[in-house]
Amino acid sequence: MRAGDDGGLDREARVRPVVRGRHQLHALEFTGEHEADREFRHRNDELMYVADGSVEVEADGRIHRLGRGDTLLLSGGVRHRWRSADPASRILVVAIGDHVEVLES
């Protein structure tokens, strides 16, 4: 997807899909301020990458403070919530789709 293509940007939520369609990977870009008002728990692993700004993530009772260039891998099944700590934040979240069954090796 081209950078100038909003790909279905939800302007109120300031989130846009980075990959279109149904794939094994699900990727979203969040910009601006976001509050930790929702708790998430995904079936599969998720990676958060802070492209700009900073974010605070609460996962398994621990607080992780991430800055520009930092990443956090959240294992499937971990309850978490996050909020941007800077209005200029840009966060990329890439996850294995919930429809994908990951087999243990």
Tab-separated table of C-alpha atoms in Angstrom:
chain	number	residue	atom	x	y	z
A	1	MET	CA	0.000	0.000	0.000
A	2	ARG	CA	1.353	3.438	-0.891
A	3	ALA	CA	2.026	5.937	1.912
A	4	GLY	CA	-0.358	8.547	0.456
A	5	ASP	CA	-3.239	6.051	0.279
A	6	ASP	CA	-5.215	6.329	3.504
A	7	GLY	CA	-6.401	2.721	3.007
A	8	GLY	CA	-9.544	3.302	5.009
A	9	LEU	CA	-8.155	5.730	7.586
A	10	ASP	CA	-10.533	6.236	10.472
A	11	ARG	CA	-9.816	9.938	10.962
A	12	GLU	CA	-11.552	10.114	14.335
A	13	ALA	CA	-9.567	7.174	15.748
A	14	ARG	CA	-6.430	8.106	13.752
A	15	VAL	CA	-5.792	4.539	12.682
A	16	ARG	CA	-5.217	3.110	9.222
A	17	PRO	CA	-4.637	-0.395	7.947
A	18	VAL	CA	-1.135	-0.882	6.547
A	19	VAL	CA	-2.116	-4.070	4.709
A	20	ARG	CA	-5.412	-4.472	2.883
A	21	GLY	CA	-7.477	-7.621	2.802
A	22	ARG	CA	-7.477	-10.764	4.890
A	23	HIS	CA	-3.958	-12.089	5.392
A	24	GLN	CA	-2.060	-14.017	8.028
A	25	LEU	CA	-0.567	-10.736	9.263
A	26	HIS	CA	-2.703	-7.837	10.380
A	27	ALA	CA	-0.989	-4.412	10.504
A	28	LEU	CA	-2.299	-1.042	11.715
A	29	GLU	CA	-0.720	2.380	12.095
A	30	PHE	CA	-1.954	4.586	14.950
A	31	THR	CA	-1.153	8.310	14.993
A	32	GLY	CA	-1.735	10.979	17.603
A	33	GLU	CA	-3.221	10.523	21.030
A	34	HIS	CA	-4.790	7.246	22.136
A	35	GLU	CA	-6.034	6.416	25.614
A	36	ALA	CA	-5.759	3.088	27.435
A	37	ASP	CA	-9.530	2.781	27.661
A	38	ARG	CA	-9.694	-0.641	25.987
A	39	GLU	CA	-8.120	-3.896	27.036
A	40	PHE	CA	-6.996	-6.289	24.320
A	41	ARG	CA	-6.331	-10.012	24.314
A	42	HIS	CA	-5.430	-11.604	21.006
A	43	ARG	CA	-5.207	-15.248	20.156
A	44	ASN	CA	-1.790	-14.857	18.522
A	45	ASP	CA	1.395	-12.798	18.935
A	46	GLU	CA	1.511	-9.041	18.352
A	47	LEU	CA	4.446	-6.696	17.810
A	48	MET	CA	4.305	-2.979	18.639
A	49	TYR	CA	6.855	-0.648	17.041
A	50	VAL	CA	7.117	3.016	18.006
A	51	ALA	CA	7.989	4.965	14.851
A	52	ASP	CA	7.623	8.381	16.531
A	53	GLY	CA	6.800	9.676	19.987
A	54	SER	CA	6.253	7.368	22.925
A	55	VAL	CA	3.754	4.866	24.293
A	56	GLU	CA	2.960	3.192	27.598
A	57	VAL	CA	1.809	-0.424	27.478
A	58	GLU	CA	0.348	-2.328	30.416
A	59	ALA	CA	0.741	-6.079	29.900
A	60	ASP	CA	0.507	-8.828	32.506
A	61	GLY	CA	0.489	-6.231	35.269
A	62	ARG	CA	3.723	-4.568	34.125
A	63	ILE	CA	4.118	-1.109	32.604
A	64	HIS	CA	6.401	-0.809	29.566
A	65	ARG	CA	7.466	2.680	28.478
A	66	LEU	CA	8.550	2.682	24.858
A	67	GLY	CA	10.184	5.476	22.879
A	68	ARG	CA	11.017	6.054	19.239
A	69	GLY	CA	12.520	2.916	17.685
A	70	ASP	CA	11.474	0.613	20.546
A	71	THR	CA	9.500	-2.599	20.057
A	72	LEU	CA	7.465	-4.833	22.336
A	73	LEU	CA	6.434	-8.394	21.500
A	74	LEU	CA	3.222	-9.474	23.183
A	75	SER	CA	2.617	-13.211	23.244
A	76	GLY	CA	-0.791	-14.522	22.262
A	77	GLY	CA	-3.279	-14.561	25.128
A	78	VAL	CA	-1.629	-11.725	27.094
A	79	ARG	CA	-4.112	-9.098	28.270
A	80	HIS	CA	-2.847	-5.621	27.475
A	81	ARG	CA	-3.791	-2.000	26.998
A	82	TRP	CA	-1.790	0.933	25.706
A	83	ARG	CA	-1.836	4.670	25.396
A	84	SER	CA	0.263	7.177	23.528
A	85	ALA	CA	2.320	9.334	25.867
A	86	ASP	CA	3.001	11.977	23.199
A	87	PRO	CA	0.473	13.625	20.838
A	88	ALA	CA	2.983	13.221	17.975
A	89	SER	CA	3.137	9.427	18.411
A	90	ARG	CA	3.033	7.025	15.489
A	91	ILE	CA	2.732	3.349	16.448
A	92	LEU	CA	2.806	0.339	14.133
A	93	VAL	CA	1.040	-2.772	15.416
A	94	VAL	CA	1.615	-6.009	13.517
A	95	ALA	CA	-0.141	-9.177	14.634
A	96	ILE	CA	-0.765	-12.685	13.440
A	97	GLY	CA	-4.447	-12.678	12.504
A	98	ASP	CA	-6.905	-14.143	14.994
A	99	HIS	CA	-8.181	-16.437	12.244
A	100	VAL	CA	-4.725	-18.106	11.976
A	101	GLU	CA	-4.117	-21.138	14.145
A	102	VAL	CA	-0.480	-21.254	15.182
A	103	LEU	CA	0.761	-24.789	15.707
A	104	GLU	CA	3.226	-25.567	18.469
A	105	SER	CA	6.490	-27.110	17.266
